XYZ file of C-alpha atoms in Angstrom:
613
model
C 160.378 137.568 127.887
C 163.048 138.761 130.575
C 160.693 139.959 132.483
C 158.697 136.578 132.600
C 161.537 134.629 133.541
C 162.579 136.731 136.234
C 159.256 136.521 137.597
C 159.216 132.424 137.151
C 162.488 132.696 139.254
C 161.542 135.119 141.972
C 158.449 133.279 142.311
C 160.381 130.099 142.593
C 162.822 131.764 145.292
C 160.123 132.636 147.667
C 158.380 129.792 147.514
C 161.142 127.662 148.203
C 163.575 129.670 149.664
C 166.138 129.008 146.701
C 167.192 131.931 144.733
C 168.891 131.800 141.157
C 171.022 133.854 138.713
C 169.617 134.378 135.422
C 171.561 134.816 132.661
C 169.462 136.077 129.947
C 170.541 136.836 126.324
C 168.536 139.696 124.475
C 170.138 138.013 121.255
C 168.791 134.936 121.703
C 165.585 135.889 122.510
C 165.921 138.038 119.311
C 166.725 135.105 117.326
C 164.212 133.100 118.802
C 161.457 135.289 117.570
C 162.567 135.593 113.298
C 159.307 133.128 112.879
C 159.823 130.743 110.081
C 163.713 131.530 109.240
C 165.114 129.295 111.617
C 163.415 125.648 110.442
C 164.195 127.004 106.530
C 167.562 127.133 107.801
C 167.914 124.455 109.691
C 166.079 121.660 107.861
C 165.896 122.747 104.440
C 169.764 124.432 104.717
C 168.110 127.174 102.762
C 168.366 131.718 103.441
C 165.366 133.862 104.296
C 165.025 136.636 101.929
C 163.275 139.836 102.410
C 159.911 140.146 100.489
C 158.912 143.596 101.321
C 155.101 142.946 102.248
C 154.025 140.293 99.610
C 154.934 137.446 101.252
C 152.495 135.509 99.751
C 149.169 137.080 97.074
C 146.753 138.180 97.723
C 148.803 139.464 100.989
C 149.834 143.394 101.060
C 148.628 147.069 101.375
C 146.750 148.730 99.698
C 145.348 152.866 99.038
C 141.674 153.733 99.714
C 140.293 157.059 99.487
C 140.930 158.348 102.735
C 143.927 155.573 104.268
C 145.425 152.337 103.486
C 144.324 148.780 104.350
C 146.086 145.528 104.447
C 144.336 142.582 103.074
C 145.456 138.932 103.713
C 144.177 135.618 102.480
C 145.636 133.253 104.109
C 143.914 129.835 102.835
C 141.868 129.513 99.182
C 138.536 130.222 100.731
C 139.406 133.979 101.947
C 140.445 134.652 98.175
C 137.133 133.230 97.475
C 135.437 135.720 99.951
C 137.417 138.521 98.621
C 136.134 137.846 94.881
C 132.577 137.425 95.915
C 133.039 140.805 97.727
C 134.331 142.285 95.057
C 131.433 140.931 93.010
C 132.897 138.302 90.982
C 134.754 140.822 88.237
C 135.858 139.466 85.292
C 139.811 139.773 85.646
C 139.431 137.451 89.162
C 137.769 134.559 86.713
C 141.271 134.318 84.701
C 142.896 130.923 84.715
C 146.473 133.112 85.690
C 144.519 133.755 89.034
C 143.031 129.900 89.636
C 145.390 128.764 92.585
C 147.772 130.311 95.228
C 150.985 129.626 92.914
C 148.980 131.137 90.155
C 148.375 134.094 92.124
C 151.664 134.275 93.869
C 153.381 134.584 90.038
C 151.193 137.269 89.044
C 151.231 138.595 91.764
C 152.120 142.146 90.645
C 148.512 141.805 87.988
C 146.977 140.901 91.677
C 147.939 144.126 92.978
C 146.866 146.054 89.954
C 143.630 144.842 90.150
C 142.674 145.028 93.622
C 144.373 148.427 94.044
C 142.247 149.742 91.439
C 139.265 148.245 93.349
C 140.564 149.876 96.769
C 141.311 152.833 95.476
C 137.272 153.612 95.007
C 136.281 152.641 98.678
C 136.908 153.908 102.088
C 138.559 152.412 104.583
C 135.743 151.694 107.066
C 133.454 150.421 104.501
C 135.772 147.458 103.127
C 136.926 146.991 106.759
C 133.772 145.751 108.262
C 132.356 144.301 104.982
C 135.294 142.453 104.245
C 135.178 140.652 108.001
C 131.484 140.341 107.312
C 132.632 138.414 104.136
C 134.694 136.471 105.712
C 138.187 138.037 104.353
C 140.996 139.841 106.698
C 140.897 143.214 106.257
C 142.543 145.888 108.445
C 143.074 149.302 108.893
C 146.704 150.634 108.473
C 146.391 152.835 111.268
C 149.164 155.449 111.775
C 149.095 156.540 115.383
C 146.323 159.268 115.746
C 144.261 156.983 113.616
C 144.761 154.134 116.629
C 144.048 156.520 119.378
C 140.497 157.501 117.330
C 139.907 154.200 116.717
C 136.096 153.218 118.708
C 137.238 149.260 118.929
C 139.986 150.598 121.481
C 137.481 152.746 122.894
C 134.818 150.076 123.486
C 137.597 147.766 124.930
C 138.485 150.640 127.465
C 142.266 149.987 126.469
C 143.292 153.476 126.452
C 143.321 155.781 129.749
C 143.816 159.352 130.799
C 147.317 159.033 133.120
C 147.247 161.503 135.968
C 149.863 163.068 134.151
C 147.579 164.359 131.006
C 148.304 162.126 128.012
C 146.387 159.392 127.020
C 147.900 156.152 127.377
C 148.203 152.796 126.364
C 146.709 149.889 129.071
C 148.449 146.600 129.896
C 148.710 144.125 126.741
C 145.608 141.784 128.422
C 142.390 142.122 130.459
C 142.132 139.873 133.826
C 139.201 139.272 135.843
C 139.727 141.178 138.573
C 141.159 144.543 139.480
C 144.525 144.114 139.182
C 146.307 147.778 138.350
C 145.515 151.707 138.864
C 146.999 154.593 137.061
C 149.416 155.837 138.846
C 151.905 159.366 138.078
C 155.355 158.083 137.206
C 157.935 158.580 140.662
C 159.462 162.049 141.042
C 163.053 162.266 141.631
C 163.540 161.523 145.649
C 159.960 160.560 146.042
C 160.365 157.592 147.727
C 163.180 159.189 149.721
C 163.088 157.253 153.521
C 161.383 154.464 152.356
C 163.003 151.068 152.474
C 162.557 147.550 150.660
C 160.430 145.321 152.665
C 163.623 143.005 154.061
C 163.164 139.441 152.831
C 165.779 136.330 153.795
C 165.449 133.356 151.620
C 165.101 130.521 154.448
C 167.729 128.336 152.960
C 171.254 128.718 153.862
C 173.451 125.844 152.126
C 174.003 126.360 148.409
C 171.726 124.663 146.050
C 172.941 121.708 143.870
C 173.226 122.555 140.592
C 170.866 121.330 138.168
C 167.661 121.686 140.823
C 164.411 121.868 139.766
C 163.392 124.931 137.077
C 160.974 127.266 138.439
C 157.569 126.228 137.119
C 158.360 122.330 137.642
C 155.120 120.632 138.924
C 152.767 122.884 136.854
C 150.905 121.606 134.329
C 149.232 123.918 131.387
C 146.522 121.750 129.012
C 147.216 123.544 125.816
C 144.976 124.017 123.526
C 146.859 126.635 121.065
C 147.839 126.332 117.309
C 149.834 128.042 115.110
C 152.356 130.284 116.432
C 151.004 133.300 119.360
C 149.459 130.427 121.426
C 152.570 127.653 120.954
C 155.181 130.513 121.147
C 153.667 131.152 125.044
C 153.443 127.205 125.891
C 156.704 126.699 124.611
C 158.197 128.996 127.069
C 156.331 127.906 129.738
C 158.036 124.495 129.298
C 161.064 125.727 129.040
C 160.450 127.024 132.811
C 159.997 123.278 133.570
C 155.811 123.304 133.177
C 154.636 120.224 132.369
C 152.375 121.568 128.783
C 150.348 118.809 127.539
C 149.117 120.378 123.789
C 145.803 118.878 122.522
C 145.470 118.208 119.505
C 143.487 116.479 116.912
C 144.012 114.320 113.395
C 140.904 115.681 112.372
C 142.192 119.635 111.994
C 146.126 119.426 112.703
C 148.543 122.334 113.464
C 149.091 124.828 110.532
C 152.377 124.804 111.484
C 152.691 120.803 110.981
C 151.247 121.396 107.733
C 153.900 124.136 107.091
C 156.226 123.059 103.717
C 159.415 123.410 105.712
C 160.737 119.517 105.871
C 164.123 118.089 105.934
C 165.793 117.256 102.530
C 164.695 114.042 101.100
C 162.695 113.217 103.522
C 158.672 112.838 102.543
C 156.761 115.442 104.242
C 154.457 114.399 106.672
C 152.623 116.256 109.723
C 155.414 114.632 111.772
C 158.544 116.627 109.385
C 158.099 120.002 109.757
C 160.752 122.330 110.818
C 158.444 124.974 111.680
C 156.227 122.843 114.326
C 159.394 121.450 115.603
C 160.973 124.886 115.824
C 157.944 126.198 118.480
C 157.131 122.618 120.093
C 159.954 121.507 121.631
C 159.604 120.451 125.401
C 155.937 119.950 124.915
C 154.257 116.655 125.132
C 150.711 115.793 122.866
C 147.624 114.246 123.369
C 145.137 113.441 120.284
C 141.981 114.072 121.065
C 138.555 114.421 118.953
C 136.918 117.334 120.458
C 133.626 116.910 118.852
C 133.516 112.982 120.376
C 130.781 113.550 122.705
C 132.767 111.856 125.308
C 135.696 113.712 124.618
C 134.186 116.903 126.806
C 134.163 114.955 130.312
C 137.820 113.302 129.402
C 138.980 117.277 128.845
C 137.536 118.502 132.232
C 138.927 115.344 133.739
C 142.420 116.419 132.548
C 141.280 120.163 133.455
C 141.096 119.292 137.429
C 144.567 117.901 137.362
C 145.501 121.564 135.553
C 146.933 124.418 136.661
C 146.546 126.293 133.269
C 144.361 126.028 130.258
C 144.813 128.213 127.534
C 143.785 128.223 123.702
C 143.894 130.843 121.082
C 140.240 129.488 118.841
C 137.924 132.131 117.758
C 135.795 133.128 120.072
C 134.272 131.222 121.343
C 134.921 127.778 119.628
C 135.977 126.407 123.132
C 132.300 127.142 124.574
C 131.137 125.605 121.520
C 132.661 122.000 122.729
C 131.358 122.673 126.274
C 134.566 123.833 127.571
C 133.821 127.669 128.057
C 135.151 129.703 131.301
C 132.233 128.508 133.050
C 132.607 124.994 132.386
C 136.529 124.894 133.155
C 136.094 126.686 136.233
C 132.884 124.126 137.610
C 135.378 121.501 136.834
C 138.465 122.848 138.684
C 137.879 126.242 140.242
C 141.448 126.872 140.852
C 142.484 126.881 137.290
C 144.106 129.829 135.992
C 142.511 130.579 132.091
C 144.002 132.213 129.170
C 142.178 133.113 125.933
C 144.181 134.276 123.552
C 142.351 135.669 120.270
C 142.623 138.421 117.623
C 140.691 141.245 118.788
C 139.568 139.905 122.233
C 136.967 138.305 123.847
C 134.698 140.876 124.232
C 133.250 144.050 121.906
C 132.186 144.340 118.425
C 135.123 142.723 116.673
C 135.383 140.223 118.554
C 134.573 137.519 115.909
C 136.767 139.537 113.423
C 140.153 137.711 111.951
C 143.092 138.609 113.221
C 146.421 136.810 111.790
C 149.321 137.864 113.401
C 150.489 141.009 110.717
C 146.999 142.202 111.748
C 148.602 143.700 115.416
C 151.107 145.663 113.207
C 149.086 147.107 111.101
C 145.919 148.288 112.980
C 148.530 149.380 115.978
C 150.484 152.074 114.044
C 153.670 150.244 113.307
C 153.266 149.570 109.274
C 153.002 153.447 109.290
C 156.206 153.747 111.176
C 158.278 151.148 109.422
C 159.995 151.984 105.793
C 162.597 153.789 104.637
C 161.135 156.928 104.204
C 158.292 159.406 104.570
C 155.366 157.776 102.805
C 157.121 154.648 102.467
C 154.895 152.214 104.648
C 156.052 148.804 104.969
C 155.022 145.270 106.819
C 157.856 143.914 109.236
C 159.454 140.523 107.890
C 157.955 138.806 111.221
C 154.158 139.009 111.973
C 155.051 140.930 115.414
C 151.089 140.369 116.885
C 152.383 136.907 117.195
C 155.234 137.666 119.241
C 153.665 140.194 121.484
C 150.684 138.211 121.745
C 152.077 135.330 123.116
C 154.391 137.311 125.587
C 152.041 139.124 126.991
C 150.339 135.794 127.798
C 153.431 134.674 129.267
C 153.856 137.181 131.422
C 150.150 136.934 132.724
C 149.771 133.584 132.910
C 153.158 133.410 135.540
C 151.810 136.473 137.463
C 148.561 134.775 138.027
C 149.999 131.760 139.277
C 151.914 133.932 141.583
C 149.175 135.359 142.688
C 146.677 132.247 143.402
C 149.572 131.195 145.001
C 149.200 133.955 147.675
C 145.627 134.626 147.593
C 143.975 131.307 146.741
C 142.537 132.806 143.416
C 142.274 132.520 140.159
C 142.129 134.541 137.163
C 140.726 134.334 133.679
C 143.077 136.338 131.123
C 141.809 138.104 128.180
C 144.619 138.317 125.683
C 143.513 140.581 122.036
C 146.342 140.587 119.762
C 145.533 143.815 118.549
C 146.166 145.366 122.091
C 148.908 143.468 123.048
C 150.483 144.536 119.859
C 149.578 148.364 121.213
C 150.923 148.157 124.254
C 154.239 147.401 122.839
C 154.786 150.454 120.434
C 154.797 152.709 123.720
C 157.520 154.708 122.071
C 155.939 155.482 118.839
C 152.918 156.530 121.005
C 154.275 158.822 123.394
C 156.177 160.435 120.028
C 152.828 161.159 119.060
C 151.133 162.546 121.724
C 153.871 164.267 123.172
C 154.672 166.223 119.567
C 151.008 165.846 117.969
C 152.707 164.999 114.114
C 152.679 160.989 113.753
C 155.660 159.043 113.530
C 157.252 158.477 109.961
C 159.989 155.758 109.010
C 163.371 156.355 109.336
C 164.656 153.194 108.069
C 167.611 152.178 110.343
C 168.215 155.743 111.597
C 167.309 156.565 115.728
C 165.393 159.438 116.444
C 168.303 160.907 118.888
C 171.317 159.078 117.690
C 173.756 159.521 114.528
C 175.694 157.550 112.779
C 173.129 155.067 113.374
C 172.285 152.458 110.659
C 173.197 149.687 108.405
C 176.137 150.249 106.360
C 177.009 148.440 102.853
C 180.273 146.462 103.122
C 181.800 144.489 100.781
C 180.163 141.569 99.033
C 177.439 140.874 97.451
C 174.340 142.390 99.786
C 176.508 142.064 103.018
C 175.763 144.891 105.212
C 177.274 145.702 109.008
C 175.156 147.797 111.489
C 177.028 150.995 113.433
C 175.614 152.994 116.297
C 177.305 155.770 118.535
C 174.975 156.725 121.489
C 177.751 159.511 122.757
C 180.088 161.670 121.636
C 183.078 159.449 123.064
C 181.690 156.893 120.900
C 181.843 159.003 117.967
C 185.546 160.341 118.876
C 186.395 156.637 119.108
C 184.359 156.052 115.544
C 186.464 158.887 114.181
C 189.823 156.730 114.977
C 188.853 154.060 112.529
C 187.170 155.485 110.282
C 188.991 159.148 109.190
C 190.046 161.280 112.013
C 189.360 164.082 110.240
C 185.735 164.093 110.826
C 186.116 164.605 114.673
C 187.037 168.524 114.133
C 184.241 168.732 111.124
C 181.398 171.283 112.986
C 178.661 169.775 110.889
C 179.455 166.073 113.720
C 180.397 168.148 116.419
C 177.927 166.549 118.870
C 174.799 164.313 118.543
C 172.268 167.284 118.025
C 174.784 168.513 114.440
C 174.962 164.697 113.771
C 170.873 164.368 113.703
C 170.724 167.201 111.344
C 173.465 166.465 109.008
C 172.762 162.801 109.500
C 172.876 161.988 105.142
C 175.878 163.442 104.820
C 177.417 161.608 107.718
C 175.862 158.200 106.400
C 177.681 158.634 103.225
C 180.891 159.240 104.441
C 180.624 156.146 106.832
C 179.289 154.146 103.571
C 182.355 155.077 101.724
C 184.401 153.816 104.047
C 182.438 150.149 104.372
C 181.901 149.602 101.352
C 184.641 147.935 100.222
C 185.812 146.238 103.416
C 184.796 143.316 104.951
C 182.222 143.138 107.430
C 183.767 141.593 110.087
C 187.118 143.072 109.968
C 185.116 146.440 109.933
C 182.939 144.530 113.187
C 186.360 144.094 114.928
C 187.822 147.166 114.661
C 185.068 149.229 115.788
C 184.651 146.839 118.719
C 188.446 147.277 119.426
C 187.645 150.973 120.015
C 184.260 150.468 122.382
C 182.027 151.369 119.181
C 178.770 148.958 118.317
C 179.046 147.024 115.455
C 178.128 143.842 113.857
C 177.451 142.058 110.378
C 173.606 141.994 109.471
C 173.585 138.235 109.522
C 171.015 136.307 106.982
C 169.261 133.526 108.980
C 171.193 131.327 107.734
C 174.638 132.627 108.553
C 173.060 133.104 111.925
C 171.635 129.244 112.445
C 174.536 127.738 110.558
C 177.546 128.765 111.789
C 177.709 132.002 114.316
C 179.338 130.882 117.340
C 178.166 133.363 119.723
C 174.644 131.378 119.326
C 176.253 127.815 119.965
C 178.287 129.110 122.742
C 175.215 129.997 125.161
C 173.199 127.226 124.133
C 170.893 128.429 121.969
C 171.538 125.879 119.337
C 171.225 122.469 120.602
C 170.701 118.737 118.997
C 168.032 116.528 119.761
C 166.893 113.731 118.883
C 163.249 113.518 116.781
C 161.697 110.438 116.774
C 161.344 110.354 112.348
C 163.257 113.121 111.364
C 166.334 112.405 113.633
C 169.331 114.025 115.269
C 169.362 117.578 114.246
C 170.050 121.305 115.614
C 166.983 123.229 116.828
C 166.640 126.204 118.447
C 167.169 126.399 122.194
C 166.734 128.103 124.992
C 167.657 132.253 125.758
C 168.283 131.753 129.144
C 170.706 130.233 131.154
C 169.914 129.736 135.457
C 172.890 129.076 137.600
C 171.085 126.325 139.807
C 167.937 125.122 138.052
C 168.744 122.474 134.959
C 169.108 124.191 131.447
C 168.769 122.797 127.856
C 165.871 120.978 126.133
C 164.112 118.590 127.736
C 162.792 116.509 124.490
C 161.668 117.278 120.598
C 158.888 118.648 119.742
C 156.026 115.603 120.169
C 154.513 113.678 117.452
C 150.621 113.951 117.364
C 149.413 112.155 119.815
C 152.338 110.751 121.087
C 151.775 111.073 124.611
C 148.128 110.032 124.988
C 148.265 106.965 126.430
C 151.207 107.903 128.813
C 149.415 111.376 129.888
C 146.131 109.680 130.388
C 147.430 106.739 132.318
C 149.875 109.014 134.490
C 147.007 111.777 135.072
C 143.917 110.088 134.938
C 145.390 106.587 136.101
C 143.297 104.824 133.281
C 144.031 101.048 132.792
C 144.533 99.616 129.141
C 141.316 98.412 128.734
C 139.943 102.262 128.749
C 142.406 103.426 127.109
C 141.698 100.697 123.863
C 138.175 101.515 124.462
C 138.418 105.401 123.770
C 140.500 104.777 121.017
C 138.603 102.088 119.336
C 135.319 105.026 119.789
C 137.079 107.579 118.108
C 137.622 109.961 121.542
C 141.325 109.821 120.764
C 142.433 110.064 117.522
C-alpha cells in the first residue's frame, strides 16, 4: 500500500512538476485491513472475537490421507454440492443440519462427520472433484507442497533466479514484458554510478490542499465483495474518480452483510461492512443482461481510464464486455481482472474466496501456536493481497501509458498474489530445505518476542527486543537481575532458552496493567503495546483519531457516523474523505448526464426499459 501511494505521488510530481511529502502510517494501514471488525464496531458497538478457523460451518480444515484441505461453503447451495459429493449420507439428511444456523450450532457434529469422510480420501482427489461439484476445496499446502504444486507450474509463476533458488514471480501477469530476473546488487556494485538528475519545473510552493495525485482519472468498477472494492477504494482515495457498477438484480455481498446500525431496519443501503470499503466511490445501477446495457457500458468505457472487475472468468465476456471488446471501444484503457486462480490454466474456473490464498500458499501451515498446530488467520489475507497487488499495477500502468502511449491488461490470481507475499516463509524453505512451522507470536531471530498476559480479564500487551541494548533496557523494568543470567546473554542464548525467558516476562505482566506496563517499557526505548480488541481500537484509541484515520461523515439513511479513513496523510494534495460510501445507484443519472451528456428524456427512457435499475 506504501508503495502504491508513493508511486501515485511520484507519478503526480513528474507530471506536474509538484512534489509531495507523504506521511504514511503502517498502523493505519494495519487497521484498515482487520476486514469485518471495524463496521461490527462501529455500527453495531459490538467486539470481534477470535474463532480459531470456524468462522462459520461448514468452514475449516480438515485431515486426508496424505495432507489437509480446507473446505468452505460460503452460501446454502455449496453445502448442497458438498452433500451430493459426499453422496447424500444419512447424518447430512438430519433436521440439526437443515440451515446455516443449524449447522453453525452443531457445528462441532459437522466436523465429526466430514472429518471422518476426509479422513478416507486424498487430497487431490476431493480437490478437483469438489471444484467439479461446485464446492471450495483447497489444498493446505505447506511450502514444499506450493513449490510442487503443477497449477503454479502451468502459470509459470515460479522462476530459477540467477542466484540458484527458485523464486516467487510478481503478484500479477501483464501483457507485455515488463520484468527480468535479475541477481540481487553486490555491495559497491553500482559504485560510480549516479541518479539520473531530475528538477521538478516548479519553483513557488504549492498551495495546500492541491489536487491528489490520481485526480482526473476515472476507473469503471465493476468489483464486489471485498479484493476488488478494497483496490477501488484506494484508488479514490488518490483522488480517481471510481464509478462502481452495480445492479438491483445481484447486489454487493457486502450490502447484504448483517452488520447494520442499532435499531435501524437493515436494508442494502445499512450496512457497515459496504460502507466500511465504499467510501469515496460513486454508483451507477445498471442491468447488465439489458441488451442495451452493453453499448451504454462501452460508452462509459471510452470516457475510462480503468476498468476492472473481479467475476469468474469470464462472466464479463459473457455480457460482451471481454478484453477484446473494452479495448475496440477505447484502446487506451488500462484492464484489470482480478479472479481466484487467474485468467488463464486449468483452474481457472475454480473458486477461490479469499482464505483460499492462505491456505493453498503455505501460510495456514505456518500460522498456530505450535508444531502441528495449523491454523486460518482471523482475516481472509487473499483479499488483502489481492487487491494490493492490483493497486500497485493498476498505478504503474497508468504511469507507464503515460510515457509510452500503451496500455496494459493485468492478470491478477489471488492465489499468486497471496504467494508472492509470504517471500519470507519461502526463502526459509528453500534456503534450509525443512518447511516452516508456527511459532505463535515468537520471531525466528528475536527473543523476548511475543504477547504477554497482563492483568484483566484476556488483556494481553505485546514486547519485542530486536538488540541486546533493548534487552539491557528490558532488564531495567522488568528485574535487573536477568541482564547477568548467561542463559539471555545475547539474542542467539535468548532464541534457545526462549520458554524460559517468556515465563519470567509473563510473571511479571501478569498482574499489571497493560498500559502502565506499555509506558514503562516505552520510557526505556523498548516496544510495547496493549493487544487492542477492535473495538478498543475503533472506539476510543487516540493515536487512530489523531492522524485521521477515524473520520465522520455523513450517510444519506444511516447518518452522521465514524468510518474508517484514510492511512495517509500528503503535505500539499487535500486529505480526508471525500463522501460516504454511495447508495445503489445513486449516481446514475448524474454520471450519465456528466459523462455521456444524456438529456432527461434518455435518461427516463433507459430507466423506464429496465437498462438502469
Amino acid at each position: 500500500m506504501a508503495a502504491s501511494v508513493a508511486l501515485a505521488a511520484y507519478e503526480a510530481a513528474d507530471r506536474t512538476g509538484i512534489g509531495d511529502f507523504v506521511d504514511f502510517s503502517l498502523f493505519a494501514a494495519a487497521a484498515k485491513m482487520t476486514e469485518w471488525a471495524p463496521a461490527r464496531a462501529l455500527f453495531m458497538g459490538q467486539d470481534s472475537s477470535r474463532a480459531g478457523s470456524k468462522a462459520s460451518s461448514p468452514w475449516g480444515i480438515y485431515k486426508c490421507q496424505d495432507g489437509l484441505i480446507q473446505v468452505l461453503c460460503a452460501e446454502e447451495v455449496q453445502w448442497q454440492c458438498l452433500v451430493t459429493l459426499m453422496g447424500k449420507p444419512d447424518w447430512s439428511q438430519l433436521e440439526v443440519f437443515a440451515t446455516v444456523a443449524d449447522r453453525q450450532a452443531n457445528r462441532d457434529l459437522v466436523d465429526m462427520y466430514l472429518g471422518d469422510w476426509f479422513a478416507e480420501k486424498r487430497v487431490a482427489d476431493v480437490y478437483h472433484a469438489g471444484q467439479r461439484a461446485g464446492v471450495c476445496l483447497t489444498p493446505v499446502h505447506t511450502m514444499s507442497e506450493l513449490g510442487e504444486d503443477s497449477y503454479f507450474r502451468e502459470r509459470g509463476f515460479f522462476y530459477q533466479s540467477p542466484e540458484g533458488p527458485l523464486l516467487p514471480g510478481p503478484p500479477y501477469r501483464i501483457d507485455k514484458p515488463w520484468w527480468r530476473a535479475a541477481p540481487p546488487p553486490r555491495s559497491g556494485a553500482s559504485r560510480g554510478e549516479t541518479w539520473r538528475e531530475r528538477r521538478l519545473t516548479r519553483t513557488t510552493a504549492p498551495e495546500r490542499g492541491g489536487a491528489q495525485p490520481l485526480e482526473g482519472i476515472r476507473v469503471c468498477d465493476f468489483t464486489w465483495v471485498w479484493a476488488g472494492p478494497f483496490c477501488t477504494q484506494l484508488l479514490a482515495h488518490l483522488g480517481a474518480d471510481v464509478i462502481r457498477v452495480e445492479s438491483r438484480e445481484r447486489p454487493d455481498y457486502f450490502r447484504r452483510a448483517p452488520i447494520h446500525p442499532v435499531g435501524m431496519e437493515p436494508t442494502l443501503e445499512t450496512s457497515g461492512v459496504y460502507q466500511t470499503f465504499n467510501s469515496d466511490k460513486r454508483s451507477i445501477a445498471v442491468d447488465l443482461r439489458h441488451p442495451d446495457a452493453r453499448q451504454l457500458i462501452l460508452d462509459l468505457v471510452k470516457h475510462s481510464d480503468v476498468v476492472i472487475d473481479n467475476f469468474s472468468v469470464g462472466t464479463m465476456a459473457q455480457f460482451g464486455l471481454g478484453v477484446a471488446d473494452l479495448r475496440a471501444a477505447n484502446p487506451s484503457v488500462v484492464v484489470a481482472s482480478l479472479s481466484g486462480y487467474g485468467q488463464t490454466g486449468q483452474r481457472a474456473h475454480y473458486m477461490g474466496y479469499g482464505p483460499v490464498g492462505g491456505a493453498i500458499a503455505g501460510q495456514f501451515t505456518a500460522n498456530g501456536y505450535g508444531r502441528g498446530d495449523v491454523m486460518e488467520p482471523a482475516i481472509a489475507v487473499g483479499d488483502p493481497s489481492m487487491g494490493l497487488s492490483a493497486l500497485w499495477g493498476l498505478i504503474a500502468s497508468l504511469t507507464a501509458r503515460r510515457r509510452t502511449g500503451e496500455s496494459a491488461t493485468l492478470d491478477i490470481a489471488m492465489t499468486e498474489a497471496t504467494a508472492a507475499t509470504f517471500g519470507e516463509l519461502w526463502m526459509e524453505y528453500v534456503t534450509t530445505g525443512e518447511n516452516p512451522i508456527p511459532r505463535a507470536n515468537h520471531d525466528p531471530q528475536w527473543a523476548p518476542h511475543s504477547c504477554y498476559p497482563a492483568a484483566g480479564d484476556d488483556e494481553w500487551v505485546t514486547i519485542a527486543c530486536t538488540t541486546d541494548a533493548e534487552w539491557r533496557a528490558l532488564c531495567t523494568v522488568v528485574s535487573p537481575n536477568l541482564v547477568d543470567d548467561k542463559r539471555f546473554a545475547d539474542s542467539e542464548s535468548r532464541k534457545i532458552h526462549e520458554d524460559e525467558l517468556d515465563k519470567h516476562i509473563a510473571e511479571w505482566t501478569r498482574g499489571r496493567d497493560r498500559w502502565v506496563i506499555t509506558r514503562k517499557l516505552q520510557a526505556v526505548g523498548v516496544a510495547a503495546f496493549p493487544s487492542l480488541s477492535p473495538l478498543e481500537l475503533w472506539s476510543g484509541d487516540r493515536q487512530l483519531a489523531a492522524i485521521g484515520m477515524l473520520e465522520v461523515i455523513d450517510h444519506p439513511v444511516t447518518g452522521a457516523r465514524a468510518i474508517p479513513g484514510i492511512p495517509w496523510r500528503f503535505q500539499n494534495a487535500r486529505n480526508g474523505l471525500r463522501r460516504p460510501a454511495p447508495l445503489l445507484g445513486q449516481h446514475t443519472d448524474e454520471v450519465l448526464a456528466e459523462v455521456l451528456g444524456l438529456d432527461g428524456a434518455t435518461l427516463s427512457d433507459l430507466h423506464d426499459r429496465g437498462v438502469l435499475r
